[in-house]
Coordinates of C-alpha atoms in Angstrom, one line a residue:
M13 CA -21.8 16.4 -2.4
F14 CA -21.3 19.4 -4.2
E15 CA -22.0 21.5 -0.9
A16 CA -18.9 19.5 0.6
V17 CA -16.8 20.1 -2.5
E18 CA -17.4 24.1 -2.4
E19 CA -16.3 23.8 1.1
L20 CA -13.0 21.9 0.1
L21 CA -12.6 24.4 -2.9
S22 CA -12.5 27.2 0.0
E23 CA -10.1 25.6 1.8
H24 CA -8.2 24.6 -1.6
A25 CA -7.6 28.4 -1.7
M26 CA -6.4 29.3 1.7
L27 CA -3.8 27.1 1.2
E28 CA -2.7 28.0 -1.7
E29 CA -2.7 31.6 -0.5
R30 CA -0.7 30.6 2.9
L31 CA 1.9 28.3 1.0
A32 CA 2.6 31.6 -1.5
D33 CA 3.4 33.4 2.1
P34 CA 7.6 32.6 2.4
A35 CA 7.1 33.1 6.2
V36 CA 5.1 29.7 6.4
H37 CA 8.1 28.0 4.9
A38 CA 10.3 29.1 8.1
D39 CA 8.7 26.1 9.6
P40 CA 9.6 23.3 7.8
G41 CA 6.6 20.6 9.5
T42 CA 4.1 23.3 9.0
A43 CA 4.8 23.7 5.3
R44 CA 5.0 19.7 4.7
Q45 CA 1.6 19.5 6.6
L46 CA -0.1 22.3 4.3
S47 CA 1.7 21.0 1.3
K48 CA 0.3 17.7 2.0
R49 CA -3.4 18.8 2.2
Y50 CA -2.9 21.0 -0.8
A51 CA -2.1 17.9 -2.7
E52 CA -4.7 16.3 -1.7
L53 CA -7.4 18.6 -2.2
T54 CA -5.8 19.2 -5.8
P55 CA -7.4 16.4 -7.6
I56 CA -10.5 17.7 -6.0
T57 CA -10.6 20.9 -7.1
R58 CA -9.2 20.3 -10.6
T59 CA -12.4 17.3 -11.2
Y60 CA -14.9 20.0 -9.7
R61 CA -13.9 22.8 -12.4
A62 CA -13.7 20.3 -15.3
W63 CA -17.4 18.9 -14.3
K64 CA -19.0 22.7 -13.8
Q65 CA -17.4 23.8 -17.2
A66 CA -19.0 20.8 -18.9
G67 CA -22.3 21.6 -17.6
E68 CA -21.8 25.1 -18.8
D69 CA -20.7 23.8 -22.3
I70 CA -23.8 21.5 -22.5
E71 CA -25.7 24.5 -22.0
T72 CA -24.1 26.4 -24.7
A73 CA -24.6 23.5 -27.0
R74 CA -28.4 23.0 -26.5
E75 CA -28.6 27.6 -27.5
L76 CA -26.8 26.4 -30.2
A77 CA -28.6 23.2 -31.2
D78 CA -31.9 25.1 -31.8
D79 CA -30.2 26.8 -35.0
D80 CA -28.0 24.2 -35.4
P81 CA -28.9 20.4 -35.1
D82 CA -25.4 19.0 -35.7
F83 CA -24.9 20.4 -32.2
Y84 CA -27.3 17.4 -30.7
A85 CA -24.6 15.0 -31.0
E86 CA -22.1 17.2 -29.2
I87 CA -24.7 17.5 -26.4
K88 CA -24.8 13.4 -26.1
S89 CA -20.2 13.5 -26.2
L90 CA -20.8 16.2 -23.0
E91 CA -23.5 15.0 -21.1
A92 CA -21.2 11.2 -21.1
Q93 CA -18.0 13.2 -20.1
R94 CA -20.0 15.1 -17.5
E95 CA -21.4 11.5 -16.0
E96 CA -17.7 10.2 -16.2
L97 CA -16.6 13.5 -13.9
T98 CA -19.2 13.4 -11.6
E99 CA -18.0 9.7 -11.0
Q100 CA -14.7 10.5 -10.6
L101 CA -15.9 13.0 -8.0
R102 CA -17.9 10.9 -6.0
L103 CA -14.4 8.6 -5.9
L104 CA -12.1 11.7 -5.2
L105 CA -14.6 12.4 -1.7
V106 CA -14.5 8.9 -0.7
P107 CA -12.5 9.3 3.1
R108 CA -8.9 8.6 2.7
D109 CA -7.0 6.3 4.9
P110 CA -5.3 8.4 6.8
N111 CA -2.1 6.2 6.5
D112 CA -2.0 6.4 2.6
D113 CA 1.0 8.2 2.6
K114 CA 2.8 6.5 4.8
D115 CA 6.4 4.8 4.3
V116 CA 6.0 0.7 4.9
L117 CA 7.4 -1.8 6.4
L118 CA 7.0 -5.4 4.7
E119 CA 7.7 -9.1 6.0
V120 CA 7.9 -12.1 3.7
K121 CA 7.3 -15.6 5.4
A122 CA 7.9 -19.0 4.1
G123 CA 5.2 -21.0 5.0
E124 CA 4.2 -24.9 4.6
G125 CA 6.2 -26.5 1.8
G126 CA 9.9 -26.4 3.2
E127 CA 12.2 -25.1 0.4
E128 CA 9.9 -24.9 -2.1
S129 CA 7.9 -21.9 0.5
A130 CA 11.3 -20.4 1.4
L131 CA 12.4 -19.8 -2.5
F132 CA 8.8 -19.0 -3.3
A133 CA 9.1 -16.2 -0.8
G134 CA 12.6 -14.9 -2.2
D135 CA 10.3 -14.8 -5.8
L136 CA 7.8 -12.9 -3.9
L137 CA 10.6 -10.1 -2.3
R138 CA 12.0 -9.8 -5.7
M139 CA 8.5 -8.8 -7.3
Y140 CA 8.1 -6.2 -4.8
L141 CA 11.5 -4.9 -5.2
R142 CA 11.2 -4.4 -8.8
Y143 CA 7.7 -3.2 -8.6
A144 CA 9.1 -0.7 -5.7
E145 CA 11.7 0.2 -8.6
R146 CA 9.3 0.7 -11.1
M147 CA 7.4 3.4 -8.8
G148 CA 10.5 5.3 -7.6
W149 CA 10.6 4.2 -4.2
K150 CA 13.6 3.1 -2.7
T151 CA 13.9 -0.1 -0.5
E152 CA 16.2 -1.3 2.2
I153 CA 16.5 -5.3 3.7
I154 CA 16.4 -4.5 7.3
D155 CA 16.5 -8.3 8.2
A156 CA 16.7 -11.7 6.5
N157 CA 16.4 -15.0 7.3
E158 CA 18.2 -17.0 4.2
S159 CA 17.2 -20.6 3.2
D160 CA 19.8 -23.1 2.3
L161 CA 18.7 -23.1 -1.2
G162 CA 18.9 -19.0 -1.6
G163 CA 15.2 -18.3 -0.9
Y164 CA 13.9 -17.0 2.4
K165 CA 12.7 -18.1 5.6
D166 CA 12.0 -15.0 6.8
V167 CA 12.7 -11.3 5.1
Q168 CA 11.9 -8.2 6.0
V169 CA 12.3 -4.7 3.5
S170 CA 11.7 -0.9 4.2
V171 CA 10.1 0.6 1.2
K172 CA 10.3 4.5 1.6
A173 CA 8.8 6.9 -1.0
K174 CA 10.8 9.3 -2.5
G175 CA 9.3 13.1 -2.3
T176 CA 5.8 13.6 -1.6
P177 CA 3.7 11.1 -3.7
E178 CA 0.4 11.9 -5.0
P179 CA -3.0 11.1 -3.5
G180 CA -3.3 7.3 -3.9
Q181 CA -0.1 6.9 -4.7
G182 CA 2.1 6.1 -1.8
V183 CA 3.8 3.3 -0.5
W184 CA 1.1 2.5 2.1
A185 CA -1.9 3.0 -0.3
R186 CA -0.3 0.9 -3.0
L187 CA 1.2 -2.3 -0.7
K188 CA -1.7 -2.2 2.1
Y189 CA -3.5 -5.1 0.1
E190 CA -0.7 -6.9 -0.6
G191 CA -1.1 -8.6 3.6
G192 CA -2.0 -12.3 3.1
V193 CA -1.4 -15.6 2.2
H194 CA 0.0 -16.4 -1.5
R195 CA -0.1 -19.7 -2.9
V196 CA 2.1 -21.3 -5.7
Q197 CA 1.8 -23.8 -8.0
R198 CA 4.5 -25.3 -10.0
V199 CA 7.1 -27.7 -10.1
P200 CA 9.7 -27.1 -7.0
A201 CA 13.2 -27.0 -8.0
T202 CA 13.6 -30.1 -5.6
E203 CA 11.1 -32.3 -7.7
S204 CA 13.1 -35.4 -9.3
Q205 CA 9.0 -36.5 -11.0
G206 CA 7.9 -33.2 -12.6
R207 CA 4.9 -33.2 -10.5
I208 CA 3.2 -29.9 -9.1
H209 CA 3.0 -29.3 -5.7
T210 CA 1.2 -25.7 -3.7
S211 CA 2.9 -24.4 -1.3
A212 CA 2.4 -20.8 0.1
A213 CA 4.2 -17.8 1.9
G214 CA 2.8 -15.0 4.1
V215 CA 3.0 -11.3 3.2
L216 CA 2.6 -9.0 6.2
V217 CA 2.6 -5.0 5.8
T218 CA 2.5 -2.4 8.2
P219 CA 2.9 1.4 7.8
E220 CA 6.0 2.8 9.2
A221 CA 5.7 4.2 12.6
E222 CA 7.1 7.6 13.8
E223 CA 8.8 7.6 16.9
V224 CA 6.6 10.2 18.1
E225 CA 3.5 7.9 16.9
V226 CA 4.1 5.4 19.6
E227 CA 6.0 6.1 22.9
I228 CA 7.7 2.8 24.4
N229 CA 8.7 2.4 27.8
P230 CA 12.1 0.8 28.0
N231 CA 11.2 -1.0 31.6
D232 CA 8.0 -2.8 29.3
L233 CA 11.1 -4.2 26.8
R234 CA 13.0 -7.7 27.4
I235 CA 15.9 -7.6 24.7
D236 CA 17.8 -10.7 24.3
V237 CA 21.0 -11.0 22.2
Y238 CA 22.2 -14.2 20.0
R239 CA 24.5 -14.8 17.6
S240 CA 23.2 -14.6 14.0
S241 CA 22.9 -17.3 11.8
G242 CA 23.7 -18.0 8.0
P243 CA 22.4 -20.4 5.2
G244 CA 24.6 -23.9 5.4
G245 CA 26.9 -22.2 7.8
Q246 CA 28.0 -19.3 5.8
S247 CA 27.7 -15.6 7.2
V248 CA 27.6 -16.5 10.8
N249 CA 28.6 -14.0 13.3
T250 CA 31.1 -14.6 16.0
T251 CA 29.9 -12.6 18.5
D252 CA 26.4 -12.1 20.0
S253 CA 25.5 -9.1 17.5
A254 CA 21.4 -10.3 16.7
V255 CA 19.3 -8.5 18.8
R256 CA 15.8 -10.0 19.9
I257 CA 12.8 -7.4 21.5
T258 CA 9.7 -8.6 23.3
H259 CA 6.8 -5.9 24.0
L260 CA 6.2 -7.2 27.3
P261 CA 2.7 -5.7 27.7
T262 CA 1.8 -6.8 24.4
G263 CA 3.9 -9.9 23.5
I264 CA 4.6 -8.5 20.1
V265 CA 8.5 -9.4 19.2
A266 CA 11.0 -7.9 16.8
S267 CA 14.2 -9.0 15.6
C268 CA 17.4 -7.9 13.5
Q269 CA 20.5 -10.0 12.8
N270 CA 21.7 -8.3 9.7
E271 CA 23.6 -5.2 10.7
K272 CA 27.0 -5.7 12.3
S273 CA 27.1 -4.6 15.6
Q274 CA 24.6 -5.0 18.2
L275 CA 23.6 -1.5 18.7
Q276 CA 22.6 -1.0 14.5
N277 CA 20.6 -4.5 15.4
K278 CA 18.7 -3.0 18.1
E279 CA 18.1 0.4 16.0
Q280 CA 16.1 -1.7 13.2
A281 CA 14.7 -3.9 15.5
L282 CA 13.2 -1.1 17.5
R283 CA 12.4 0.2 14.4
I284 CA 10.1 -2.9 13.4
L285 CA 8.7 -3.2 17.1
R286 CA 7.1 0.4 16.5
S287 CA 5.6 0.0 13.1
R288 CA 4.0 -3.1 15.3
L289 CA 2.8 -1.6 17.8
L290 CA 1.2 1.1 15.7
A291 CA -0.8 -1.3 13.6
A292 CA -2.0 -3.5 16.9
A293 CA -3.3 -0.1 18.3
Q294 CA -4.9 0.9 15.1
E295 CA -6.3 -2.7 14.6
E296 CA -7.6 -2.6 18.2
A297 CA -9.1 0.8 17.7
E298 CA -11.0 -0.1 14.3
R299 CA -12.4 -3.4 16.1
E300 CA -13.4 -1.1 19.2
A301 CA -15.3 1.4 16.8
S302 CA -16.9 -1.1 14.4
D303 CA -15.7 1.0 11.4
A304 CA -18.5 0.0 9.0
R305 CA -16.5 1.7 6.3
R306 CA -14.0 -1.2 6.5
S307 CA -14.2 -2.8 2.9
Q308 CA -13.7 -6.9 3.2
V309 CA -10.6 -5.9 0.9
R310 CA -8.5 -4.2 3.4
T311 CA -10.0 -6.5 6.4
V312 CA -9.6 -9.7 4.8
D313 CA -8.4 -12.1 7.1
R314 CA -4.4 -12.9 7.1
S315 CA -4.8 -16.8 6.8
E316 CA -7.1 -16.4 3.8
R317 CA -5.1 -17.2 1.0
I318 CA -5.6 -14.2 -1.3
R319 CA -3.9 -14.8 -4.0
T320 CA -2.6 -17.4 -6.5
Y321 CA 0.6 -17.9 -9.0
N322 CA 0.2 -20.7 -11.2
F323 CA 3.2 -21.2 -13.1
P324 CA 2.0 -23.9 -15.8
E325 CA -0.6 -21.6 -16.5
N326 CA 1.2 -18.2 -16.4
R327 CA -2.0 -17.5 -14.5
I328 CA -1.7 -14.9 -11.4
S329 CA -5.7 -14.9 -9.5
D330 CA -6.5 -12.6 -6.7
H331 CA -9.4 -14.5 -5.1
R332 CA -10.7 -11.4 -3.3
T333 CA -11.6 -9.3 -6.6
G334 CA -11.5 -11.9 -9.4
Y335 CA -8.8 -10.8 -11.4
K336 CA -7.3 -12.5 -13.5
A337 CA -4.3 -12.7 -16.0
Y338 CA -2.0 -15.4 -17.5
N339 CA 0.6 -12.7 -17.4
L340 CA 2.3 -14.2 -14.4
D341 CA 6.1 -14.3 -15.5
Q342 CA 5.2 -9.9 -16.3
V343 CA 3.9 -9.7 -12.7
L344 CA 6.9 -11.5 -10.9
G345 CA 8.9 -8.9 -13.0
G346 CA 7.4 -6.2 -11.2
E347 CA 4.0 -5.6 -13.5
L348 CA 1.8 -5.3 -10.3
D349 CA 0.0 -2.6 -10.7
P350 CA -3.3 -3.9 -12.7
V351 CA -3.4 -6.5 -9.7
I352 CA -3.0 -4.1 -7.1
Q353 CA -5.6 -1.9 -8.9
S354 CA -8.1 -4.8 -9.0
A355 CA -8.0 -4.1 -5.0
V356 CA -8.0 -0.2 -5.0
D357 CA -11.3 -0.5 -7.2
A358 CA -12.7 -3.2 -5.2
D359 CA -12.4 -1.3 -1.8
S360 CA -13.1 2.2 -3.9
A361 CA -16.8 0.5 -5.1
A362 CA -17.4 -1.4 -1.0
K363 CA -16.9 2.6 0.1
L364 CA -19.5 4.0 -2.9
A365 CA -21.9 1.3 -1.8
E366 CA -21.8 1.9 1.8
A367 CA -22.1 5.8 1.2
S368 CA -25.0 5.7 -1.1

């Protein structure tokens, strides 16, 4: 492990030297790529230096303990500190998901349960929007199909980081664990007898693709236009501005009706299609390679219920990680980080187990 660290330290020093050269910054693309790699290696470098210093401090304390027994207590403290730094270093050396620093397209879709499911989809959307606000991310609703009672049958939102996020703090790095079926247990607004109902909504998260990552042949596309619709007959366009694009080779479909013009809707639909094609290509590559590092957390089938939101007990439960807390109201208010961290920790533990 430590031989690999020494190589990374050398790379970190080289990058630091290159980034100090003003000529490098004449090419923004190169500078951005170097800065990204430098940011990835900085925590490893910092932790390794602290680990090395702890080792030197232990040796010094042992020498001093021969004359002063009080230093034996300090040795135990330093050894515990070094053990903790060793574990941190092992985690930092786990291979990273190459998409971790990407922005995402997040879709929430109502499932079985009619209006109650649509209302729950709206609750999930607000939870993600508030979480994004806490993280300092920028959000944009790309397309939305509202229900009559103010929920969402289907809503797609773009989530983007501002600036260069710290390693492990990118949008995809945190939100990739949200994909799956989310179940809610509560008394619906439409329930007159006060009975608790169970319904569900699906969440799909895909890393947003750059145009250079996915080539789309215009001849492979079927583009249909139609009139957009709104809840209760409201906000219905009088022109055919909504756009549905079908990628004929794969059958993947993307649509948008939120924008005022057909051209804007087409651009947004292409944006969604690119990300879906990228996700499909990556999933196919992963299947073919039988990548053993893919943990159960990250490969959970999207039909599986990953989380339950129990309103009567104010309980949130993640079925993949065993996480449970009784602060559902706070989680829906955007305090989602502890829930996500449980998935991150489970993923890291699985990777470490495979690497050992």
